[in-house]
mmCIF file of C-alpha atoms and ligand atoms in Angstrom:
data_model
loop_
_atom_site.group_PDB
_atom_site.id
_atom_site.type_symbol
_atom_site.label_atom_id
_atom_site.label_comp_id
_atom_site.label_asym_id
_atom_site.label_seq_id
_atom_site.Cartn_x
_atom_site.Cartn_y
_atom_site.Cartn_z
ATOM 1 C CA UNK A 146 0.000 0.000 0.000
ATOM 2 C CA UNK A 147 0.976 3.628 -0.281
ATOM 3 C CA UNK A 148 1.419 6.023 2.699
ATOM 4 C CA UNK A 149 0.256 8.831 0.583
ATOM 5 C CA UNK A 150 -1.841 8.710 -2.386
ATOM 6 C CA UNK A 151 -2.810 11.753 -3.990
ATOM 7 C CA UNK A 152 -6.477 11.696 -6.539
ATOM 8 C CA UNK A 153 -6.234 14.913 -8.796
ATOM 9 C CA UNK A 154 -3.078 16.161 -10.504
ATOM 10 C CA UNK A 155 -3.160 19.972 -10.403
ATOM 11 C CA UNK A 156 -1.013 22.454 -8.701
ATOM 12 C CA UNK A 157 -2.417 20.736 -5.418
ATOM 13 C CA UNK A 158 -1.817 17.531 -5.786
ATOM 14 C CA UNK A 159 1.371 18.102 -7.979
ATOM 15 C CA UNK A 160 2.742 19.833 -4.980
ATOM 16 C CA UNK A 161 1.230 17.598 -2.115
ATOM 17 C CA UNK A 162 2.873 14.561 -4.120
ATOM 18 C CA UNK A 163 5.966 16.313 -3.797
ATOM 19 C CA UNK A 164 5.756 17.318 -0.429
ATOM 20 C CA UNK A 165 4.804 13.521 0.365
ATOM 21 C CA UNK A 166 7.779 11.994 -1.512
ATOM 22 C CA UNK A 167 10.189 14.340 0.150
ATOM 23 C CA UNK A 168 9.263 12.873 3.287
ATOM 24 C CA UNK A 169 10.991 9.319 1.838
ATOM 25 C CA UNK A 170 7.803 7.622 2.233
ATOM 26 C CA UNK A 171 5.420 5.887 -0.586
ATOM 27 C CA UNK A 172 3.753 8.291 -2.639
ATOM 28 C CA UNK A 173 1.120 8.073 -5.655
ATOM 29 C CA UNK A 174 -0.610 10.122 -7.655
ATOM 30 C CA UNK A 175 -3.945 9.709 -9.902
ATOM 31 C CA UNK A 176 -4.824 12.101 -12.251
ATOM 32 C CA UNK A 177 -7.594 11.995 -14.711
ATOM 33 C CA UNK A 178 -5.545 14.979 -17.184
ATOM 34 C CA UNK A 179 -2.080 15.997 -15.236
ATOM 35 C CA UNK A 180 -1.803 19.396 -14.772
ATOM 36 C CA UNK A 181 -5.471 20.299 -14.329
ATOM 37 C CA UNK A 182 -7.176 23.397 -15.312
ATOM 38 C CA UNK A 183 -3.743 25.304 -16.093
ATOM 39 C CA UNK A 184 -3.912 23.042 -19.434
ATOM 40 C CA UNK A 185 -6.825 25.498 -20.412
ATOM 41 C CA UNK A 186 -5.063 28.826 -19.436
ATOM 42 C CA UNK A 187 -2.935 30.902 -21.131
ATOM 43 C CA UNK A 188 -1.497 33.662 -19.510
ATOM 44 C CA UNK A 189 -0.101 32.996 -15.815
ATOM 45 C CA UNK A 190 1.277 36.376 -14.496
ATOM 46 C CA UNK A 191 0.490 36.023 -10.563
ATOM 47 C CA UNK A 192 2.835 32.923 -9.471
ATOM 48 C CA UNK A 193 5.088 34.369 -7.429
ATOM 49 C CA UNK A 194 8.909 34.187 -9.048
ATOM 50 C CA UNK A 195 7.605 32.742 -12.101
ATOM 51 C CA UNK A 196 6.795 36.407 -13.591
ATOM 52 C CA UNK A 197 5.159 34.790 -16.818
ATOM 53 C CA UNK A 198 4.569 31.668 -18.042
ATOM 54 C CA UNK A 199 1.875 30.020 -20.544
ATOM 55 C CA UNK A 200 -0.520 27.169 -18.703
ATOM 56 C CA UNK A 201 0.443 24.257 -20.800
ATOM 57 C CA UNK A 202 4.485 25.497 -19.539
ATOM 58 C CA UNK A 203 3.611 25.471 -15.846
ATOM 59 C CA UNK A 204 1.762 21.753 -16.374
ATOM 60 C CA UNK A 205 4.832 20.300 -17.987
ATOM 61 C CA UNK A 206 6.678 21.898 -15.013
ATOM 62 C CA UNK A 207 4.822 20.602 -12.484
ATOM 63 C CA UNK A 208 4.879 17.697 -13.842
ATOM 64 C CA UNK A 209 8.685 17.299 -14.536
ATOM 65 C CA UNK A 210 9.104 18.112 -10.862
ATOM 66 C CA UNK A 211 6.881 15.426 -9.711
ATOM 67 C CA UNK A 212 9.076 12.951 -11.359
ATOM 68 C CA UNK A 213 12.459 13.965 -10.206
ATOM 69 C CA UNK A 214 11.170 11.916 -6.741
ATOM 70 C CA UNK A 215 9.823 8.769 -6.388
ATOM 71 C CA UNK A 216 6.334 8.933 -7.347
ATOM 72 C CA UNK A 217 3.782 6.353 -8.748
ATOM 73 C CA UNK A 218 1.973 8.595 -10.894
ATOM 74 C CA UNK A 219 -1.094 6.970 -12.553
ATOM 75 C CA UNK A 220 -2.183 9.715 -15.518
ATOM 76 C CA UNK A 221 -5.442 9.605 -17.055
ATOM 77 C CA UNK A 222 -6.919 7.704 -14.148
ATOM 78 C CA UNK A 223 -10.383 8.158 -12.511
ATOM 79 C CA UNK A 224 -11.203 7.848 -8.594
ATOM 80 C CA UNK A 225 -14.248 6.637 -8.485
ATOM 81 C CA UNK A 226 -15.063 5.647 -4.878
ATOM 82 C CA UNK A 227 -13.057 6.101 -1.339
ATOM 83 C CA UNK A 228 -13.544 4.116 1.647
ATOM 84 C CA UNK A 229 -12.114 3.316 4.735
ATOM 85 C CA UNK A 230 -11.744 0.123 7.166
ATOM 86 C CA UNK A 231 -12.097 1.399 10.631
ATOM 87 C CA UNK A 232 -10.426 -1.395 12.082
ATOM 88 C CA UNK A 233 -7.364 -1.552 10.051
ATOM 89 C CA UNK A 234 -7.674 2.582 9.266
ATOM 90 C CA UNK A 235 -6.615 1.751 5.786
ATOM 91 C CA UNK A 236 -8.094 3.821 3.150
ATOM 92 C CA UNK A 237 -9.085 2.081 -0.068
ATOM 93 C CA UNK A 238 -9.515 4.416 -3.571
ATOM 94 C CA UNK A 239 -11.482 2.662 -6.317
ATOM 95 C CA UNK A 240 -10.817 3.206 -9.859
ATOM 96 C CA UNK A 241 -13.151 3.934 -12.925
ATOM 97 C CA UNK A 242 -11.076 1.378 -14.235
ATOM 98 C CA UNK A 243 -12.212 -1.145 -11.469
ATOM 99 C CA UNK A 244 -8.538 -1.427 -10.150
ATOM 100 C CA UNK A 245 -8.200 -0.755 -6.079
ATOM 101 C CA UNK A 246 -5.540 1.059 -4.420
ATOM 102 C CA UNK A 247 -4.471 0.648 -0.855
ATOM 103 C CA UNK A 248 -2.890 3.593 1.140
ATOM 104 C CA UNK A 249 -2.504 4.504 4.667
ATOM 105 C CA UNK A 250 -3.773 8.486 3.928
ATOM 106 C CA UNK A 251 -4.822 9.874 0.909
ATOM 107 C CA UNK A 252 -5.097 14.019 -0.420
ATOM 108 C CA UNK A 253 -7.824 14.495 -3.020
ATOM 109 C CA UNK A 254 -7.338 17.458 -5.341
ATOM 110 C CA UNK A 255 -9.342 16.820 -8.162
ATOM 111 C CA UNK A 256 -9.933 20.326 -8.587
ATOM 112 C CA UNK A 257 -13.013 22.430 -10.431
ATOM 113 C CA UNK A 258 -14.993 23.642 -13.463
ATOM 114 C CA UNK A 259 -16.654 26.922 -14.602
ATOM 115 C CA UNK A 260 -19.435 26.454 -15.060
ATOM 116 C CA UNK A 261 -20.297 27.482 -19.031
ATOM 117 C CA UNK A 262 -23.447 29.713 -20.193
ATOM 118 C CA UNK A 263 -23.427 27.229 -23.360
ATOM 119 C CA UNK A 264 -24.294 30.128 -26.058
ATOM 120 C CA UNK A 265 -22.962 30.167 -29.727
ATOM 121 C CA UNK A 266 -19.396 31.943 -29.388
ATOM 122 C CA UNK A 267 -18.520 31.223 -26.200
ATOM 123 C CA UNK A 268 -16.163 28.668 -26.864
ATOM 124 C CA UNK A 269 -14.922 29.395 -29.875
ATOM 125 C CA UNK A 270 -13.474 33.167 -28.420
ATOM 126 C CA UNK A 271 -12.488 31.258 -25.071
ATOM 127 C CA UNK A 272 -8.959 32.857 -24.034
ATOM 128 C CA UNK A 273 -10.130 35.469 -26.597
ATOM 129 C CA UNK A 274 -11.959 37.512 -24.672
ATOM 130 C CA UNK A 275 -14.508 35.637 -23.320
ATOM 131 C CA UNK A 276 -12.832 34.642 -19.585
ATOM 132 C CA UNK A 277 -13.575 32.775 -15.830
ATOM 133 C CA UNK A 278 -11.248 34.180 -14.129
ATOM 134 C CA UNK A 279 -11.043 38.064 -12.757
ATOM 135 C CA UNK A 280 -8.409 37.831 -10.340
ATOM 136 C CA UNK A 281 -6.059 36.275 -13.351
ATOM 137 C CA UNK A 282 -7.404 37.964 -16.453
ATOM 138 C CA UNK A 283 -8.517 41.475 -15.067
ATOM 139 C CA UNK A 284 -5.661 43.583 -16.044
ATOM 140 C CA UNK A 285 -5.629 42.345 -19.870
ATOM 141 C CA UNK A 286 -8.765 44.486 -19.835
ATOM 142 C CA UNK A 287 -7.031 47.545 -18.377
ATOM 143 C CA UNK A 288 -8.928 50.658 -20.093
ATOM 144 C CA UNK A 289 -11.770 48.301 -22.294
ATOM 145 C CA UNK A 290 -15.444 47.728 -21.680
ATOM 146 C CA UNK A 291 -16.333 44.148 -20.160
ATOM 147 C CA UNK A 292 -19.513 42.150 -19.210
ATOM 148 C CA UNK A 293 -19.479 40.240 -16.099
ATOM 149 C CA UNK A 294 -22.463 37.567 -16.773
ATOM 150 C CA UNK A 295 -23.809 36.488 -13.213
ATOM 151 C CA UNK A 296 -25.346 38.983 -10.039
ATOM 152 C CA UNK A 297 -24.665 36.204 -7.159
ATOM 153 C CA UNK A 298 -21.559 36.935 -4.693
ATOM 154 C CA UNK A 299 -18.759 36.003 -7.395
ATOM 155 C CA UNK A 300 -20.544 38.044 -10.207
ATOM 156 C CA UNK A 301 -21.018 41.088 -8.445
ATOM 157 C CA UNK A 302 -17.695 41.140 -6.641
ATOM 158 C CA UNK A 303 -15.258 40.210 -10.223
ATOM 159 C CA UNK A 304 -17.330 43.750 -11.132
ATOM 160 C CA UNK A 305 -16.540 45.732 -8.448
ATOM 161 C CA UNK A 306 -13.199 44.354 -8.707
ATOM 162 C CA UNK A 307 -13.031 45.406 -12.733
ATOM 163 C CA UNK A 308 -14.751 48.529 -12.451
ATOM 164 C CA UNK A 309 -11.436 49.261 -10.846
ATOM 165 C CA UNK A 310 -9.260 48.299 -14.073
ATOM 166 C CA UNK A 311 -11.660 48.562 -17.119
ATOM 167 C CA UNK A 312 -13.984 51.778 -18.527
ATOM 168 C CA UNK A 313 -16.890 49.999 -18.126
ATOM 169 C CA UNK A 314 -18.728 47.046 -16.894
ATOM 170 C CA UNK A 315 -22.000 45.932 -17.856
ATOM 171 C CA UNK A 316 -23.277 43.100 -15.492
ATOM 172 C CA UNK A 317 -25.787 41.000 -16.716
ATOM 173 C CA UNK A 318 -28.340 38.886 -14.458
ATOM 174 C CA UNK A 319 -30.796 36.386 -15.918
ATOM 175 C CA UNK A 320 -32.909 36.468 -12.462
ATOM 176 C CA UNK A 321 -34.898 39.779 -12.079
ATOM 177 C CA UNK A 322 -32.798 40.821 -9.274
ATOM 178 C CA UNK A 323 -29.378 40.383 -8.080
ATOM 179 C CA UNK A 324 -28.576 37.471 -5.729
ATOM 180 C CA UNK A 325 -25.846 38.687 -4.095
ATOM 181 C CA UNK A 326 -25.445 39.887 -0.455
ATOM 182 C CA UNK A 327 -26.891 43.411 0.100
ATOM 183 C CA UNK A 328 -23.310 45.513 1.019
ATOM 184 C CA UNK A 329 -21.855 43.895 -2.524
ATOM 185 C CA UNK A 330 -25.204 45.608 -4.454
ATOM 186 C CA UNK A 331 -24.886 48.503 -2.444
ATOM 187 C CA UNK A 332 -21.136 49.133 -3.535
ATOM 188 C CA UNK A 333 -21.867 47.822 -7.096
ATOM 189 C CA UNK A 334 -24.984 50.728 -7.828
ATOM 190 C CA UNK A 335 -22.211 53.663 -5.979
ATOM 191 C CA UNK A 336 -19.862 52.947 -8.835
ATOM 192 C CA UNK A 337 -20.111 55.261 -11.707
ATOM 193 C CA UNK A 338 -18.756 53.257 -14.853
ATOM 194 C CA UNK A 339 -21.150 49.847 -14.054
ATOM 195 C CA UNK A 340 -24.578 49.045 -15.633
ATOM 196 C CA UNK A 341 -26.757 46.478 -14.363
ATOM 197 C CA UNK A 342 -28.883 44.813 -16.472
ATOM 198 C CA UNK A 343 -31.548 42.141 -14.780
ATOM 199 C CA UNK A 344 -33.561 39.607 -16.388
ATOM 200 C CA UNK A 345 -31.471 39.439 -19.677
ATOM 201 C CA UNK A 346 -30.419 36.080 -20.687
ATOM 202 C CA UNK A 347 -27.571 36.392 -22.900
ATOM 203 C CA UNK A 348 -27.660 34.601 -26.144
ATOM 204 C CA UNK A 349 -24.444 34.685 -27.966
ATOM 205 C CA UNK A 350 -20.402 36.100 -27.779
ATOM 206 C CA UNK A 351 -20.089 38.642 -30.712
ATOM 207 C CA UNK A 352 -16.735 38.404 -32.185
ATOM 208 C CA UNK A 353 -14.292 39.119 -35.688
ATOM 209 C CA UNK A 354 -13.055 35.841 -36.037
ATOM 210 C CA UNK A 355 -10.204 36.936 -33.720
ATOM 211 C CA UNK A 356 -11.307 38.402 -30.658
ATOM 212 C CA UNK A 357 -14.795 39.588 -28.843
ATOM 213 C CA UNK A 358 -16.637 42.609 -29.875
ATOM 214 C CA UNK A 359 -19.664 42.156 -28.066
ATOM 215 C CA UNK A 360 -22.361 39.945 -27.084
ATOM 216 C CA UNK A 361 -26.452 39.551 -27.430
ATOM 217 C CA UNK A 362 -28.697 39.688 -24.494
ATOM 218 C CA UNK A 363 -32.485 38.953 -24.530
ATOM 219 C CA UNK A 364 -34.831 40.589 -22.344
ATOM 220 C CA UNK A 365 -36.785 38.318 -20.558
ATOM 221 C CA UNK A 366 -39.483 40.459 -20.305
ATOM 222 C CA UNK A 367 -40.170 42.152 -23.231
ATOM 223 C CA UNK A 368 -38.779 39.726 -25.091
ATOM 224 C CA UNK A 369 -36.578 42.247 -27.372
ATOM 225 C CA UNK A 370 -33.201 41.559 -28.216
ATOM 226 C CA UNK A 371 -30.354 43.760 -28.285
ATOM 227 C CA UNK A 372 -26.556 43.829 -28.397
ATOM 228 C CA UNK A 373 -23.701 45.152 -26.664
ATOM 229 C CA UNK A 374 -19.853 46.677 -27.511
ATOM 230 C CA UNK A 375 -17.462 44.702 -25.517
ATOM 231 C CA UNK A 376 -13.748 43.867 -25.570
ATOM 232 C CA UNK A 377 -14.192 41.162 -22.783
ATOM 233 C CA UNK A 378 -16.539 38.943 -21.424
ATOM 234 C CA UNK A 379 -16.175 37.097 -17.818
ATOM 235 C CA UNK A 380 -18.450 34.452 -17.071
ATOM 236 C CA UNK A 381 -19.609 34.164 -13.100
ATOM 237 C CA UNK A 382 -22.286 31.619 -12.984
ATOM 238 C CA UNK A 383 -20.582 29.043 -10.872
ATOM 239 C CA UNK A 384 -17.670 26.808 -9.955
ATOM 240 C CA UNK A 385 -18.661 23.250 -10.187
ATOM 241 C CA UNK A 386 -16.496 21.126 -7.598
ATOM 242 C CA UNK A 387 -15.150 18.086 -9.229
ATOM 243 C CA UNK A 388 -16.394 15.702 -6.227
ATOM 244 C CA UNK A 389 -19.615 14.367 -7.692
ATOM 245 C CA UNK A 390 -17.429 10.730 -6.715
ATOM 246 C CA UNK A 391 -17.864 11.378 -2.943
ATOM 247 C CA UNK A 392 -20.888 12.439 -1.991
ATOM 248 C CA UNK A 393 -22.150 9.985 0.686
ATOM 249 C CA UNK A 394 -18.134 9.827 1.951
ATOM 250 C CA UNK A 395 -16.962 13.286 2.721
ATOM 251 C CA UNK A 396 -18.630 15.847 4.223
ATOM 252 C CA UNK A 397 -19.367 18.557 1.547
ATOM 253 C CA UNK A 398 -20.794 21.832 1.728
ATOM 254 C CA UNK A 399 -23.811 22.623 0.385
ATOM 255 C CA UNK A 400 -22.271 23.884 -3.087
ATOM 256 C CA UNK A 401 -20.446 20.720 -3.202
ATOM 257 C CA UNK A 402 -16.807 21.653 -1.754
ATOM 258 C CA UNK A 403 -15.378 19.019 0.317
ATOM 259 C CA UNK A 404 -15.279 20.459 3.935
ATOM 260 C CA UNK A 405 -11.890 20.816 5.239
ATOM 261 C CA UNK A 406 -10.079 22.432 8.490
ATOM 262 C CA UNK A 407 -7.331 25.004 8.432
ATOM 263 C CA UNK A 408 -4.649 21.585 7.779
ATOM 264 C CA UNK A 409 -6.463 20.534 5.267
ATOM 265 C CA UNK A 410 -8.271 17.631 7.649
ATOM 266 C CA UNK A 411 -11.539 16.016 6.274
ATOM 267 C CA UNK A 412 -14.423 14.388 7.817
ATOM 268 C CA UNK A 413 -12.833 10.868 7.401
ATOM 269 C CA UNK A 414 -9.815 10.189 9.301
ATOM 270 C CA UNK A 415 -6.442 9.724 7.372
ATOM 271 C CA UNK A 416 -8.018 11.675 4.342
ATOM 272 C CA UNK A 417 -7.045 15.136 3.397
ATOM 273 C CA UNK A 418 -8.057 17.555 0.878
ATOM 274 C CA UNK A 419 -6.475 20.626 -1.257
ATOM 275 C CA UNK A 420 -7.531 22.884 -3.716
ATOM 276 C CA UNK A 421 -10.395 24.032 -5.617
ATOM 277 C CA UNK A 422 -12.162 21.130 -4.480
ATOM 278 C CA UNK A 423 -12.349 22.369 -1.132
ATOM 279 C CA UNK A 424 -13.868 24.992 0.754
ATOM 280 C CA UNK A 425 -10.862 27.440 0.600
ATOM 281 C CA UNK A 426 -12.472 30.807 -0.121
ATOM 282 C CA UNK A 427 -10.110 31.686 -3.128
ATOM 283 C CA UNK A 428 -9.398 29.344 -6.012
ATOM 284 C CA UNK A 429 -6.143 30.361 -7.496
ATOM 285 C CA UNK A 430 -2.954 28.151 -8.559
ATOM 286 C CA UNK A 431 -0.826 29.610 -5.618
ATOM 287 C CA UNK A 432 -3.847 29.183 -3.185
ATOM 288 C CA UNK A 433 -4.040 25.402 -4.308
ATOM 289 C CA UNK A 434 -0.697 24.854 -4.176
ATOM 290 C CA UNK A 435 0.124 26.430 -0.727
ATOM 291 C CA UNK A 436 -3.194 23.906 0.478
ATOM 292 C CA UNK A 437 -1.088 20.970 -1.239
ATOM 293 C CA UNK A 438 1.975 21.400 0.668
ATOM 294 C CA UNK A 439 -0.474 21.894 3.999
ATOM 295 C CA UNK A 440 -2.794 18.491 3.285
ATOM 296 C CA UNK A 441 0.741 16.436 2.189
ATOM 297 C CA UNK A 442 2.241 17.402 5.486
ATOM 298 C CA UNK A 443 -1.398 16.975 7.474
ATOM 299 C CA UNK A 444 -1.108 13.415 6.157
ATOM 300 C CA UNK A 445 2.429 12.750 7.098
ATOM 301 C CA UNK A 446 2.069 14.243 10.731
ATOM 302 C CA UNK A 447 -1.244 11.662 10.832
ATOM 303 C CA UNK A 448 1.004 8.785 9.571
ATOM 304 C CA UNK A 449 3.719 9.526 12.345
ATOM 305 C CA UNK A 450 1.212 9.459 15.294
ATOM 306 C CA UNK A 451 -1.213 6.068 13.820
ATOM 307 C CA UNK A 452 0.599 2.617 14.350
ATOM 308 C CA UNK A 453 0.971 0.598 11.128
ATOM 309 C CA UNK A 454 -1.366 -1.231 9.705
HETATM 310 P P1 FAD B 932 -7.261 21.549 -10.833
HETATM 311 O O1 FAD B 932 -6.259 22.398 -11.512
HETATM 312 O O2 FAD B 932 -8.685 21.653 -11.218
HETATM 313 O O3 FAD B 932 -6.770 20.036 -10.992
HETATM 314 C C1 FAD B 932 -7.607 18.969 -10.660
HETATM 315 C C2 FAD B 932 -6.951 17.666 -11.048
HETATM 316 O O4 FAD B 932 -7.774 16.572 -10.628
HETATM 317 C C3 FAD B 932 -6.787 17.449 -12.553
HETATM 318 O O5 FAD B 932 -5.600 16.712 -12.777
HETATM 319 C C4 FAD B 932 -8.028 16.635 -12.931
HETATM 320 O O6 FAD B 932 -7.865 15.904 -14.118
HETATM 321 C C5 FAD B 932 -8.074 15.720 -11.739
HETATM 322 N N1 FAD B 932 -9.347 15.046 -11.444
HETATM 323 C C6 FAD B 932 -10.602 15.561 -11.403
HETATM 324 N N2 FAD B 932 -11.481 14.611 -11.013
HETATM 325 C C7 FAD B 932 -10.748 13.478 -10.792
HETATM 326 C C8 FAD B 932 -11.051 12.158 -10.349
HETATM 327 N N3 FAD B 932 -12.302 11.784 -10.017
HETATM 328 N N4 FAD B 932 -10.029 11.262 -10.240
HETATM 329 C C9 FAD B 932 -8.749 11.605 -10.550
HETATM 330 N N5 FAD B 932 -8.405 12.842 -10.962
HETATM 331 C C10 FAD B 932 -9.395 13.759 -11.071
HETATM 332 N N6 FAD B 932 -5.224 30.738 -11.286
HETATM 333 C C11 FAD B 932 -4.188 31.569 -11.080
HETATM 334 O O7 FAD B 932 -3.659 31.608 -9.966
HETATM 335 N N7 FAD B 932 -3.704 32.352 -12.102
HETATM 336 C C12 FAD B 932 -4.213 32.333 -13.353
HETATM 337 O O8 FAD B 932 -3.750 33.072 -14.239
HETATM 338 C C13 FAD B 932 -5.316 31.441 -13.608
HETATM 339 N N8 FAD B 932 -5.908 31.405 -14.818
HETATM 340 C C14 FAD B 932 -6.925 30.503 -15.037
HETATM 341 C C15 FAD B 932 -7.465 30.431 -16.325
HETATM 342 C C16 FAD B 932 -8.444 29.502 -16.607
HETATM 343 C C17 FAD B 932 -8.985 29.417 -18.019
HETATM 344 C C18 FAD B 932 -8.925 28.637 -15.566
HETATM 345 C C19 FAD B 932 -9.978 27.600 -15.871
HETATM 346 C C20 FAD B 932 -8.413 28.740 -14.277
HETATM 347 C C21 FAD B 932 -7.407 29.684 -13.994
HETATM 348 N N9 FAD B 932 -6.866 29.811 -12.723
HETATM 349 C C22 FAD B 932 -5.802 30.642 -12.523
HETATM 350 C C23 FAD B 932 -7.347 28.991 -11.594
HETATM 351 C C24 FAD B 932 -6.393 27.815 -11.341
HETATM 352 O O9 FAD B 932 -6.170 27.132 -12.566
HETATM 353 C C25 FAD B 932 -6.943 26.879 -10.281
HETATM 354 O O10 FAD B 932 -7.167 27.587 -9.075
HETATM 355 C C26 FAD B 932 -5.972 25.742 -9.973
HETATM 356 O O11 FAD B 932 -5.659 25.012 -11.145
HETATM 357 C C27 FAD B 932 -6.562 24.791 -8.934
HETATM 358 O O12 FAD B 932 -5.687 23.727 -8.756
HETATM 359 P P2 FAD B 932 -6.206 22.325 -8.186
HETATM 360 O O13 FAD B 932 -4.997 21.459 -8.129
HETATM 361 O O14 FAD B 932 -6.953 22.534 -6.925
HETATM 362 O O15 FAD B 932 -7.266 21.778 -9.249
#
């Protein structure tokens, strides 16, 4: 059996792995796609002492680092299940495959999604305007006009923060009102360069072949269609937790996010947890990394105080 066995291979589990097999003790790692959502990013500009670098870089990084130790890393894998005997405390983590691993503690990381609005354009001007991410993206827009789609807690707050950076934001809302909490609103309506536009479902990304120019809106009550100039388009209608394969095991909040403690500790003993799976309140690679680092050590300071098996 392993000691540590890490499910997800992202900046979090990259780094817990390598945390783990620094310790000299057996280490694993399962990844359905190694490197995780940096595979779909271009631009990284807010790693600390990496000043730039291109996603696709940083995941063959990570991933060259990983094997300078002693790893068992099992790529384009699936956990499917996770249980644990309580009178042996080992932890078993079933495959999609059907194959069963063994280990002593185990770190899931397997990371998130955007969620997608699914309207013609989106994904063909993805990384071309049309963006998830405000806290990485944000200053490309320095100076443009933007739409933030989305008026719950993430939507409202990525406009505050770009009203900041851009010459406009338009926020659109599909709901008739705003979801998010009442001192966010309040802030959003004092700012001078934001419109707010409620029950308008947008129905497609404008663009030249190249780059955005705009995007179409419906409203939902009059039914009339109409059309916006843009340069940039940020999508904030969710982040979907990729943990669908514990429910029933781990405790997870109600949006999903496996509950963890400030080491990374979940509700079953021996397992840990790191990254945008969790319920850290900012999902960002340096975030998920540091949490890496905190659930690989969690799970070593767990193995030194539990007899063996
Ligand atoms: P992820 O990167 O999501 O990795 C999860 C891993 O788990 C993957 O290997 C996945 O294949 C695997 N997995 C999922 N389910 C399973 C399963 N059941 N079994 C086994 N493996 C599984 N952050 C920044 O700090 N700066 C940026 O510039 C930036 N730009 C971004 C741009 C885009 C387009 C996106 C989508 C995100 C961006 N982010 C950025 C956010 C950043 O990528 C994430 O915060 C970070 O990747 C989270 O790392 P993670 O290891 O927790 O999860």
């Amino acid at each position: 059996p392993f000691d540590v066995l890490v499910v997800g291979g992202g900046p979090s589990g990259a780094t817990a792995s390598v945390y783990a097999a620094r310790k000299g003790i057996r280490t694993g790692i399962v990844a359905e796609r190694f490197g995780g959502q940096v595979l779909d990013t271009m631009a990284i500009e807010n790693f600390t002492s990496v000043s730039y670098t291109e996603g696709p870089k940083f995941a063959a990084e990570l991933e060259n680092q990983v094997r300078q130790y002693d790893v068992d890393i099992m790529n384009t894998q699936r956990g499917a299940h996770i249980t644990r005997d309580d009178a042996t405390g080992m932890i078993t983590v079933e495959l999609a495959s059907g194959a069963a691993l063994q280990s002593r503690t185990v770190v899931v990381s397997t990371g998130a999604r955007w969620r997608s609005m699914d309207v013609p354009g989106e994904a063909e001007y993805r990384n071309k305007g049309v963006t998830y991410c405000p806290h990485c993206d944000g200053p490309l827009f320095k100076g443009k006009r933007v739409a933030v789609i989305g008026g719950g807690n993430s939507g409202v707050e990525a406009a505050i923060d770009l009203a900041g950076i851009v010459s406009h934001v338009t926020l659109i809302e599909f709901d008739s009102e705003l979801r998010a909490d009442e001192v966010l609103q309040r802030k959003l309506r004092s700012l001078p360069n934001v419109d707010i536009l409620v029950s308008a479902m947008t129905t497609e990304v404008l663009g030249d072949g190249g780059k955005v120019t705009g995007l179409s809106y419906k409203n939902r009550v009059t039914d009339e269609s109409h059309s916006v100039e843009l340069d940039g388009v940020f999508v904030q209608i969710g982040l979907l937790p990729n943990t669908e394969w514990l429910e029933g095991t781990l405790d997870l909040s109600p949006r999903g996010e496996i509950v963890v403690d400030e080491a990374g500790r979940t509700s079953l003993a021996g397992v840990f947890a790191a990254g945008d799976c969790t319920t850290v309140p900012f999902k960002q690679i340096v975030v998920a990394a540091g949490a890496g680092a905190t659930a690989a050590l969690s799970a070593f300071d767990h193995l030194i105080r539990t007899d063996v098996p």
